[in-house]
């Protein structure tokens, strides 16, 4: 599957930070991570810190899957609103999922600091706004649920939003959003892990995995083998090729980066935004003074059909931005398309789909993919050590 189109802004600003060799001989190690995006990079970091010997492989250049396409907004707010999630999965799982995402944002900042990654991490206030009057009662229910369960939220009226330059009916403002460049962080993490002894191979495609006694053997497309105790699949949306359970609906999604503003509009200095539309729109700024926005999701059919929609989506999204911020001129400079997925409850999947095998998965689908990946690395350490962890219960397969 081709999981993104060709011109994500992050690839252009960062160019190719580093490349790794492809695998040229059969090897063995303790843990094999398949997939060198942000999830594989975080998992490698956690395993190295735990003293494990790690091999990471990717069929593409590293970080060139969805990680290169991400708009890198960090929110504790899950695609399914809290009051709806409580109805779907119960109070404990729903509230702690929101709390876990909030903690994951702090964890990312800490990890970036530990490895001295200058990945543009910056806390922002997250504004969840209703662009139509009919969504007001829904938004109020969500505000009440968040407040009741201890999240720091503030109600913004139409007039408050007007001061920000946002044309909307009302909004929930939360304290704990953030932005970053996840492509940069993932590359920096891999570099760090490589220095700490991790073996990294790009352009190495795993075709088959077999279990032989206590060992798990992964075979590449070129016929080489990697023999390990555990495999961690960090294969993103392409995991649908190897998971039998139907856990995710794939969507095509679209993102734009504007031309750089000489002075960033006030509305984008301290805030990020998303709205109650379905599919929702979202906006953030970048360090070099651009506005990045995304949305326009459609059911994913294939990459050719997705990418053919790009120029139409660029026009549609620009128009929608202008409706939200009539006084900010948005001139699209880059546009790209990617694939992402929605699960039935907006929550990730962590652990083993087949308890008999030492194959673990981190599948952080949805708009919170990055925060879910952080939570996933904690969960998989417990999955490997066979110790219980709430994440392995809340986010298990066959739930
Ligand atoms: C346009 C867009 C905007 C987004 N915005 C946000 C956002 O604002 N905030 C947020 O939190 N999330 C966002 N996401 C989601 C987020 O980008 C993803 O959750 C995250 O990048 C997934 O990282 P990953 O490492 O799991 O997957 P990927 O980055 O896709 O990495 C998986 C890797 O596995 C490799 N692979 C797959 N199969 C094999 C195999 N058999 N052998 C070898 N290698 C293999 C692939 O080549 C790939 O590099 C967005 C996604 C898109 C597309």
GROMACS .gro file of C-alpha atoms and ligand atoms in nm:
model
  452
    1UNK     CA    1   0.000   0.000   0.000
    2UNK     CA    2   0.124   0.351  -0.078
    3UNK     CA    3   0.040   0.534   0.245
    4UNK     CA    4   0.107   0.893   0.147
    5UNK     CA    5   0.157   1.122  -0.154
    6UNK     CA    6   0.488   1.285  -0.238
    7UNK     CA    7   0.519   1.634  -0.102
    8UNK     CA    8   0.476   1.652   0.275
    9UNK     CA    9   0.619   1.979   0.401
   10UNK     CA   10   0.834   1.803   0.666
   11UNK     CA   11   1.033   1.606   0.408
   12UNK     CA   12   1.122   1.931   0.236
   13UNK     CA   13   1.226   2.130   0.545
   14UNK     CA   14   1.430   1.844   0.688
   15UNK     CA   15   1.554   1.685   0.359
   16UNK     CA   16   1.701   1.335   0.419
   17UNK     CA   17   1.856   1.356   0.769
   18UNK     CA   18   2.030   1.018   0.748
   19UNK     CA   19   2.010   0.685   0.573
   20UNK     CA   20   2.094   0.332   0.683
   21UNK     CA   21   2.214   0.024   0.496
   22UNK     CA   22   1.979  -0.250   0.382
   23UNK     CA   23   2.023  -0.594   0.541
   24UNK     CA   24   2.287  -0.799   0.355
   25UNK     CA   25   2.318  -1.113   0.573
   26UNK     CA   26   2.104  -1.319   0.809
   27UNK     CA   27   2.133  -1.205   1.172
   28UNK     CA   28   1.997  -1.270   1.520
   29UNK     CA   29   1.911  -1.041   1.813
   30UNK     CA   30   1.670  -1.011   2.107
   31UNK     CA   31   1.395  -0.791   1.963
   32UNK     CA   32   1.308  -0.708   1.602
   33UNK     CA   33   1.105  -0.391   1.542
   34UNK     CA   34   0.936  -0.384   1.203
   35UNK     CA   35   0.869  -0.025   1.095
   36UNK     CA   36   1.096   0.277   1.151
   37UNK     CA   37   0.838   0.555   1.187
   38UNK     CA   38   0.769   0.739   1.513
   39UNK     CA   39   0.623   0.423   1.671
   40UNK     CA   40   0.923   0.204   1.589
   41UNK     CA   41   1.164   0.480   1.693
   42UNK     CA   42   0.993   0.525   2.033
   43UNK     CA   43   0.979   0.149   2.085
   44UNK     CA   44   1.348   0.118   2.005
   45UNK     CA   45   1.427   0.398   2.252
   46UNK     CA   46   1.229   0.227   2.529
   47UNK     CA   47   1.386  -0.115   2.463
   48UNK     CA   48   1.739   0.026   2.451
   49UNK     CA   49   1.673   0.202   2.782
   50UNK     CA   50   1.559  -0.136   2.919
   51UNK     CA   51   1.891  -0.289   2.810
   52UNK     CA   52   1.763  -0.499   2.518
   53UNK     CA   53   1.945  -0.577   2.193
   54UNK     CA   54   1.737  -0.433   1.912
   55UNK     CA   55   1.716  -0.456   1.532
   56UNK     CA   56   1.489  -0.214   1.340
   57UNK     CA   57   1.395  -0.263   0.977
   58UNK     CA   58   1.183  -0.066   0.732
   59UNK     CA   59   1.083  -0.144   0.376
   60UNK     CA   60   1.120   0.226   0.285
   61UNK     CA   61   1.376   0.487   0.390
   62UNK     CA   62   1.328   0.539   0.765
   63UNK     CA   63   1.042   0.769   0.874
   64UNK     CA   64   0.900   0.778   0.523
   65UNK     CA   65   0.560   0.629   0.599
   66UNK     CA   66   0.279   0.825   0.766
   67UNK     CA   67   0.532   0.986   1.001
   68UNK     CA   68   0.649   1.211   0.715
   69UNK     CA   69   0.291   1.314   0.639
   70UNK     CA   70   0.175   1.388   0.994
   71UNK     CA   71   0.065   1.738   1.089
   72UNK     CA   72   0.213   1.664   1.436
   73UNK     CA   73  -0.051   1.817   1.661
   74UNK     CA   74  -0.050   1.662   2.007
   75UNK     CA   75  -0.383   1.649   2.186
   76UNK     CA   76  -0.519   1.460   2.483
   77UNK     CA   77  -0.855   1.482   2.306
   78UNK     CA   78  -0.938   1.157   2.128
   79UNK     CA   79  -1.138   1.144   1.802
   80UNK     CA   80  -1.433   1.012   2.004
   81UNK     CA   81  -1.548   1.284   2.250
   82UNK     CA   82  -1.523   1.196   2.619
   83UNK     CA   83  -1.897   1.188   2.688
   84UNK     CA   84  -1.949   0.952   2.393
   85UNK     CA   85  -1.647   0.739   2.484
   86UNK     CA   86  -1.785   0.692   2.837
   87UNK     CA   87  -2.103   0.549   2.682
   88UNK     CA   88  -1.898   0.324   2.452
   89UNK     CA   89  -1.625   0.180   2.675
   90UNK     CA   90  -1.725   0.275   3.032
   91UNK     CA   91  -1.613   0.549   3.268
   92UNK     CA   92  -1.276   0.411   3.382
   93UNK     CA   93  -1.136   0.326   3.040
   94UNK     CA   94  -1.268   0.647   2.881
   95UNK     CA   95  -1.142   0.890   3.146
   96UNK     CA   96  -0.807   0.719   3.183
   97UNK     CA   97  -0.762   0.714   2.803
   98UNK     CA   98  -0.797   1.093   2.801
   99UNK     CA   99  -0.561   1.118   3.103
  100UNK     CA  100  -0.311   0.879   2.940
  101UNK     CA  101  -0.299   1.093   2.625
  102UNK     CA  102  -0.240   1.402   2.839
  103UNK     CA  103   0.050   1.226   3.014
  104UNK     CA  104   0.189   1.108   2.677
  105UNK     CA  105   0.230   1.470   2.565
  106UNK     CA  106   0.447   1.540   2.870
  107UNK     CA  107   0.637   1.214   2.807
  108UNK     CA  108   0.719   1.320   2.448
  109UNK     CA  109   0.860   1.649   2.573
  110UNK     CA  110   1.072   1.459   2.826
  111UNK     CA  111   1.200   1.211   2.566
  112UNK     CA  112   1.287   1.489   2.320
  113UNK     CA  113   1.476   1.662   2.603
  114UNK     CA  114   1.659   1.342   2.705
  115UNK     CA  115   1.796   1.286   2.354
  116UNK     CA  116   1.844   1.659   2.287
  117UNK     CA  117   1.614   1.657   1.986
  118UNK     CA  118   1.526   2.001   1.862
  119UNK     CA  119   1.192   1.893   1.718
  120UNK     CA  120   1.000   2.216   1.772
  121UNK     CA  121   0.796   2.085   2.065
  122UNK     CA  122   0.583   2.368   2.201
  123UNK     CA  123   0.281   2.362   2.431
  124UNK     CA  124  -0.031   2.524   2.282
  125UNK     CA  125  -0.387   2.568   2.399
  126UNK     CA  126  -0.621   2.341   2.207
  127UNK     CA  127  -0.947   2.497   2.086
  128UNK     CA  128  -1.228   2.254   1.995
  129UNK     CA  129  -1.489   2.469   1.820
  130UNK     CA  130  -1.843   2.438   1.687
  131UNK     CA  131  -1.870   2.589   1.341
  132UNK     CA  132  -2.242   2.525   1.323
  133UNK     CA  133  -2.517   2.619   1.568
  134UNK     CA  134  -2.657   2.266   1.575
  135UNK     CA  135  -2.335   2.137   1.741
  136UNK     CA  136  -2.368   2.368   2.042
  137UNK     CA  137  -2.555   2.129   2.274
  138UNK     CA  138  -2.313   1.848   2.182
  139UNK     CA  139  -2.018   2.077   2.264
  140UNK     CA  140  -2.176   2.176   2.596
  141UNK     CA  141  -2.220   1.808   2.693
  142UNK     CA  142  -1.854   1.750   2.610
  143UNK     CA  143  -1.748   2.054   2.815
  144UNK     CA  144  -1.948   1.929   3.117
  145UNK     CA  145  -1.799   1.579   3.092
  146UNK     CA  146  -1.442   1.710   3.070
  147UNK     CA  147  -1.496   1.948   3.362
  148UNK     CA  148  -1.660   1.681   3.576
  149UNK     CA  149  -1.362   1.450   3.526
  150UNK     CA  150  -1.098   1.704   3.616
  151UNK     CA  151  -0.970   1.830   3.281
  152UNK     CA  152  -0.867   2.196   3.273
  153UNK     CA  153  -1.115   2.344   3.027
  154UNK     CA  154  -1.262   2.687   2.961
  155UNK     CA  155  -1.578   2.773   2.765
  156UNK     CA  156  -1.518   3.031   2.489
  157UNK     CA  157  -1.820   3.221   2.360
  158UNK     CA  158  -1.879   3.347   2.006
  159UNK     CA  159  -1.747   3.689   2.118
  160UNK     CA  160  -1.433   3.537   2.274
  161UNK     CA  161  -1.364   3.356   1.947
  162UNK     CA  162  -1.424   3.670   1.745
  163UNK     CA  163  -1.139   3.831   1.939
  164UNK     CA  164  -0.915   3.548   1.818
  165UNK     CA  165  -1.041   3.606   1.464
  166UNK     CA  166  -1.228   3.273   1.457
  167UNK     CA  167  -1.576   3.266   1.310
  168UNK     CA  168  -1.747   2.998   1.523
  169UNK     CA  169  -2.034   2.959   1.770
  170UNK     CA  170  -1.845   2.845   2.081
  171UNK     CA  171  -1.544   2.636   2.181
  172UNK     CA  172  -1.377   2.435   2.455
  173UNK     CA  173  -1.029   2.561   2.529
  174UNK     CA  174  -0.790   2.307   2.686
  175UNK     CA  175  -0.452   2.381   2.835
  176UNK     CA  176  -0.255   2.077   2.732
  177UNK     CA  177  -0.213   2.070   2.355
  178UNK     CA  178   0.123   2.087   2.178
  179UNK     CA  179   0.288   2.092   1.837
  180UNK     CA  180   0.613   1.945   1.713
  181UNK     CA  181   0.786   1.803   1.403
  182UNK     CA  182   0.739   1.429   1.451
  183UNK     CA  183   0.950   1.346   1.144
  184UNK     CA  184   1.245   1.523   1.308
  185UNK     CA  185   1.190   1.355   1.647
  186UNK     CA  186   1.163   1.009   1.489
  187UNK     CA  187   1.487   1.059   1.293
  188UNK     CA  188   1.664   1.191   1.604
  189UNK     CA  189   1.543   0.894   1.809
  190UNK     CA  190   1.675   0.648   1.550
  191UNK     CA  191   2.010   0.824   1.540
  192UNK     CA  192   2.025   0.809   1.921
  193UNK     CA  193   1.933   0.438   1.924
  194UNK     CA  194   2.190   0.362   1.653
  195UNK     CA  195   2.461   0.528   1.865
  196UNK     CA  196   2.344   0.317   2.161
  197UNK     CA  197   2.391  -0.002   1.960
  198UNK     CA  198   2.061  -0.061   1.779
  199UNK     CA  199   2.104  -0.210   1.431
  200UNK     CA  200   1.894  -0.021   1.175
  201UNK     CA  201   1.829  -0.141   0.820
  202UNK     CA  202   1.618   0.051   0.571
  203UNK     CA  203   1.485  -0.082   0.238
  204UNK     CA  204   1.445  -0.419   0.411
  205UNK     CA  205   1.102  -0.568   0.361
  206UNK     CA  206   0.971  -0.839   0.594
  207UNK     CA  207   0.764  -1.086   0.398
  208UNK     CA  208   0.703  -1.373   0.636
  209UNK     CA  209   0.725  -1.453   1.009
  210UNK     CA  210   0.749  -1.802   1.158
  211UNK     CA  211   0.771  -1.933   1.514
  212UNK     CA  212   1.023  -2.215   1.577
  213UNK     CA  213   1.037  -2.342   1.936
  214UNK     CA  214   1.114  -2.033   2.151
  215UNK     CA  215   1.240  -1.826   1.857
  216UNK     CA  216   1.063  -1.603   1.607
  217UNK     CA  217   1.212  -1.587   1.259
  218UNK     CA  218   1.138  -1.303   1.019
  219UNK     CA  219   1.222  -1.353   0.653
  220UNK     CA  220   1.294  -1.063   0.418
  221UNK     CA  221   1.183  -1.036   0.057
  222UNK     CA  222   1.543  -1.115  -0.044
  223UNK     CA  223   1.539  -1.441   0.155
  224UNK     CA  224   1.752  -1.333   0.455
  225UNK     CA  225   1.640  -1.416   0.810
  226UNK     CA  226   1.634  -1.227   1.141
  227UNK     CA  227   1.604  -1.461   1.440
  228UNK     CA  228   1.482  -1.303   1.765
  229UNK     CA  229   1.295  -1.367   2.091
  230UNK     CA  230   1.026  -1.105   2.017
  231UNK     CA  231   0.895  -0.912   1.717
  232UNK     CA  232   0.723  -0.574   1.764
  233UNK     CA  233   0.511  -0.468   1.468
  234UNK     CA  234   0.517  -0.088   1.432
  235UNK     CA  235   0.392  -0.104   1.076
  236UNK     CA  236   0.121   0.165   1.094
  237UNK     CA  237  -0.165   0.143   0.849
  238UNK     CA  238   0.001  -0.137   0.654
  239UNK     CA  239  -0.062  -0.362   0.955
  240UNK     CA  240  -0.399  -0.430   0.795
  241UNK     CA  241  -0.200  -0.666   0.566
  242UNK     CA  242  -0.103  -0.894   0.858
  243UNK     CA  243  -0.384  -0.857   1.116
  244UNK     CA  244  -0.678  -1.088   1.065
  245UNK     CA  245  -0.923  -0.899   1.289
  246UNK     CA  246  -1.100  -0.615   1.111
  247UNK     CA  247  -1.006  -0.332   1.347
  248UNK     CA  248  -0.974  -0.020   1.137
  249UNK     CA  249  -1.159   0.171   0.863
  250UNK     CA  250  -0.895   0.331   0.639
  251UNK     CA  251  -0.946   0.693   0.533
  252UNK     CA  252  -0.772   0.920   0.285
  253UNK     CA  253  -0.680   1.248   0.447
  254UNK     CA  254  -0.535   1.574   0.318
  255UNK     CA  255  -0.304   1.844   0.455
  256UNK     CA  256  -0.181   2.186   0.342
  257UNK     CA  257   0.097   2.419   0.453
  258UNK     CA  258   0.047   2.787   0.375
  259UNK     CA  259   0.309   3.030   0.254
  260UNK     CA  260   0.501   3.173   0.550
  261UNK     CA  261   0.352   3.483   0.714
  262UNK     CA  262   0.590   3.767   0.788
  263UNK     CA  263   0.424   3.795   1.128
  264UNK     CA  264   0.223   3.498   1.244
  265UNK     CA  265  -0.143   3.594   1.297
  266UNK     CA  266  -0.227   3.640   1.667
  267UNK     CA  267  -0.475   3.351   1.657
  268UNK     CA  268  -0.192   3.106   1.585
  269UNK     CA  269   0.065   3.223   1.840
  270UNK     CA  270  -0.067   3.026   2.137
  271UNK     CA  271  -0.346   2.806   2.000
  272UNK     CA  272  -0.416   2.502   1.785
  273UNK     CA  273  -0.766   2.431   1.656
  274UNK     CA  274  -1.002   2.152   1.552
  275UNK     CA  275  -1.375   2.150   1.503
  276UNK     CA  276  -1.690   1.946   1.554
  277UNK     CA  277  -1.747   1.880   1.182
  278UNK     CA  278  -1.734   1.527   1.054
  279UNK     CA  279  -1.475   1.488   0.907
  280UNK     CA  280  -1.314   1.751   1.129
  281UNK     CA  281  -1.080   2.031   1.025
  282UNK     CA  282  -0.765   2.115   1.220
  283UNK     CA  283  -0.510   2.397   1.215
  284UNK     CA  284  -0.171   2.476   1.368
  285UNK     CA  285   0.127   2.699   1.295
  286UNK     CA  286   0.490   2.603   1.227
  287UNK     CA  287   0.813   2.751   1.356
  288UNK     CA  288   0.882   2.919   1.020
  289UNK     CA  289   0.552   3.109   1.033
  290UNK     CA  290   0.322   2.890   0.822
  291UNK     CA  291  -0.022   2.760   0.900
  292UNK     CA  292  -0.068   2.387   0.851
  293UNK     CA  293  -0.418   2.252   0.819
  294UNK     CA  294  -0.579   1.915   0.754
  295UNK     CA  295  -0.909   1.743   0.696
  296UNK     CA  296  -1.133   1.647   0.405
  297UNK     CA  297  -1.122   1.276   0.494
  298UNK     CA  298  -1.280   1.022   0.259
  299UNK     CA  299  -1.301   0.642   0.270
  300UNK     CA  300  -0.971   0.506   0.137
  301UNK     CA  301  -1.004   0.308  -0.187
  302UNK     CA  302  -0.652   0.322  -0.328
  303UNK     CA  303  -0.355   0.562  -0.339
  304UNK     CA  304  -0.416   0.667  -0.701
  305UNK     CA  305  -0.774   0.775  -0.628
  306UNK     CA  306  -0.662   0.947  -0.307
  307UNK     CA  307  -0.385   1.146  -0.477
  308UNK     CA  308  -0.608   1.239  -0.773
  309UNK     CA  309  -0.827   1.431  -0.527
  310UNK     CA  310  -0.540   1.645  -0.403
  311UNK     CA  311  -0.590   1.961  -0.610
  312UNK     CA  312  -0.966   1.964  -0.545
  313UNK     CA  313  -0.904   1.912  -0.172
  314UNK     CA  314  -0.650   2.195  -0.171
  315UNK     CA  315  -0.920   2.433  -0.299
  316UNK     CA  316  -1.191   2.298  -0.064
  317UNK     CA  317  -0.973   2.314   0.246
  318UNK     CA  318  -0.848   2.665   0.165
  319UNK     CA  319  -1.211   2.778   0.132
  320UNK     CA  320  -1.299   2.618   0.464
  321UNK     CA  321  -1.004   2.785   0.634
  322UNK     CA  322  -1.118   3.126   0.500
  323UNK     CA  323  -1.467   3.063   0.639
  324UNK     CA  324  -1.320   2.998   0.985
  325UNK     CA  325  -1.062   3.279   0.974
  326UNK     CA  326  -1.199   3.539   0.728
  327UNK     CA  327  -0.921   3.792   0.805
  328UNK     CA  328  -0.623   3.559   0.758
  329UNK     CA  329  -0.523   3.511   0.392
  330UNK     CA  330  -0.428   3.144   0.342
  331UNK     CA  331  -0.216   3.078   0.032
  332UNK     CA  332  -0.137   2.708   0.001
  333UNK     CA  333   0.233   2.639  -0.060
  334UNK     CA  334   0.245   2.261  -0.009
  335UNK     CA  335  -0.029   2.003  -0.014
  336UNK     CA  336  -0.016   1.630   0.047
  337UNK     CA  337  -0.237   1.331   0.106
  338UNK     CA  338  -0.202   1.043   0.347
  339UNK     CA  339  -0.387   0.742   0.472
  340UNK     CA  340  -0.509   0.714   0.825
  341UNK     CA  341  -0.760   0.503   1.008
  342UNK     CA  342  -1.049   0.504   1.251
  343UNK     CA  343  -1.122   0.232   1.503
  344UNK     CA  344  -1.473   0.170   1.635
  345UNK     CA  345  -1.397   0.345   1.968
  346UNK     CA  346  -1.120   0.584   1.858
  347UNK     CA  347  -0.875   0.388   2.077
  348UNK     CA  348  -0.552   0.211   1.981
  349UNK     CA  349  -0.465  -0.160   1.978
  350UNK     CA  350  -0.165  -0.281   2.181
  351UNK     CA  351  -0.035  -0.630   2.257
  352UNK     CA  352  -0.063  -0.971   2.098
  353UNK     CA  353  -0.345  -1.062   1.862
  354UNK     CA  354  -0.232  -1.426   1.902
  355UNK     CA  355  -0.129  -1.506   2.261
  356UNK     CA  356   0.068  -1.814   2.148
  357UNK     CA  357   0.318  -1.605   1.950
  358UNK     CA  358   0.585  -1.357   2.060
  359UNK     CA  359   0.458  -1.100   1.811
  360UNK     CA  360   0.343  -0.772   1.963
  361UNK     CA  361   0.169  -0.481   1.790
  362UNK     CA  362   0.142  -0.106   1.852
  363UNK     CA  363  -0.140   0.027   1.639
  364UNK     CA  364  -0.213   0.388   1.730
  365UNK     CA  365  -0.480   0.464   1.474
  366UNK     CA  366  -0.664   0.797   1.449
  367UNK     CA  367  -0.593   1.164   1.505
  368UNK     CA  368  -0.398   1.083   1.824
  369UNK     CA  369  -0.157   0.845   1.650
  370UNK     CA  370   0.150   1.004   1.806
  371UNK     CA  371   0.031   1.011   2.168
  372UNK     CA  372  -0.096   0.655   2.123
  373UNK     CA  373   0.253   0.549   2.005
  374UNK     CA  374   0.403   0.685   2.328
  375UNK     CA  375   0.151   0.488   2.533
  376UNK     CA  376   0.217   0.183   2.314
  377UNK     CA  377   0.588   0.170   2.393
  378UNK     CA  378   0.506   0.146   2.766
  379UNK     CA  379   0.247  -0.124   2.703
  380UNK     CA  380   0.475  -0.343   2.488
  381UNK     CA  381   0.752  -0.354   2.749
  382UNK     CA  382   0.494  -0.520   2.975
  383UNK     CA  383   0.372  -0.744   2.696
  384UNK     CA  384   0.729  -0.866   2.636
  385UNK     CA  385   0.797  -0.911   3.009
  386UNK     CA  386   0.457  -1.084   3.050
  387UNK     CA  387   0.361  -0.840   3.329
  388UNK     CA  388   0.010  -0.691   3.350
  389UNK     CA  389  -0.058  -0.329   3.251
  390UNK     CA  390  -0.392  -0.146   3.222
  391UNK     CA  391  -0.315  -0.048   2.858
  392UNK     CA  392  -0.290  -0.418   2.764
  393UNK     CA  393  -0.642  -0.460   2.897
  394UNK     CA  394  -0.809  -0.139   2.766
  395UNK     CA  395  -0.654  -0.158   2.422
  396UNK     CA  396  -0.635  -0.534   2.365
  397UNK     CA  397  -0.723  -0.717   2.044
  398UNK     CA  398  -1.058  -0.899   2.022
  399UNK     CA  399  -1.218  -0.648   2.262
  400LIG     C1  400  -0.200   1.373   0.689
  400LIG     C2  401  -0.185   1.314   0.827
  400LIG     C3  402  -0.194   1.397   0.937
  400LIG     C4  403  -0.179   1.344   1.066
  400LIG     N1  404  -0.181   1.430   1.172
  400LIG     C5  405  -0.161   1.383   1.298
  400LIG     C6  406  -0.156   1.472   1.406
  400LIG     O1  407  -0.170   1.594   1.392
  400LIG     N2  408  -0.134   1.419   1.531
  400LIG     C7  409  -0.118   1.284   1.551
  400LIG     O2  410  -0.100   1.242   1.665
  400LIG     N3  411  -0.122   1.198   1.448
  400LIG     C8  412  -0.143   1.244   1.321
  400LIG     N4  413  -0.144   1.159   1.216
  400LIG     C9  414  -0.121   1.017   1.243
  400LIG    C10  415   0.028   0.991   1.266
  400LIG     O3  416   0.103   1.053   1.165
  400LIG    C11  417   0.053   0.844   1.267
  400LIG     O4  418  -0.020   0.786   1.373
  400LIG    C12  419   0.199   0.811   1.290
  400LIG     O5  420   0.284   0.877   1.202
  400LIG    C13  421   0.215   0.661   1.272
  400LIG     O6  422   0.349   0.630   1.290
  400LIG     P1  423   0.395   0.482   1.270
  400LIG     O7  424   0.539   0.479   1.299
  400LIG     O8  425   0.305   0.391   1.348
  400LIG     O9  426   0.362   0.451   1.118
  400LIG     P2  427   0.452   0.489   0.982
  400LIG    O10  428   0.516   0.619   1.000
  400LIG    O11  429   0.362   0.465   0.870
  400LIG    O12  430   0.564   0.380   0.995
  400LIG    C14  431   0.539   0.244   0.969
  400LIG    C15  432   0.657   0.192   0.891
  400LIG    O13  433   0.646   0.051   0.877
  400LIG    C16  434   0.707   0.017   0.755
  400LIG     N5  435   0.661  -0.118   0.717
  400LIG    C17  436   0.532  -0.158   0.700
  400LIG     N6  437   0.530  -0.290   0.671
  400LIG    C18  438   0.658  -0.333   0.668
  400LIG    C19  439   0.721  -0.458   0.640
  400LIG     N7  440   0.649  -0.570   0.612
  400LIG     N8  441   0.857  -0.466   0.641
  400LIG    C20  442   0.932  -0.355   0.670
  400LIG     N9  443   0.877  -0.235   0.698
  400LIG    C21  444   0.742  -0.222   0.696
  400LIG    C22  445   0.665   0.127   0.659
  400LIG    O14  446   0.751   0.141   0.550
  400LIG    C23  447   0.663   0.250   0.749
  400LIG    O15  448   0.779   0.330   0.737
  400LIG    C24  449  -0.159   1.204   1.086
  400LIG    C25  450  -0.152   1.120   0.975
  400LIG    C26  451  -0.164   1.173   0.846
  400LIG    C27  452  -0.153   1.080   0.729
   0.00000   0.00000   0.00000
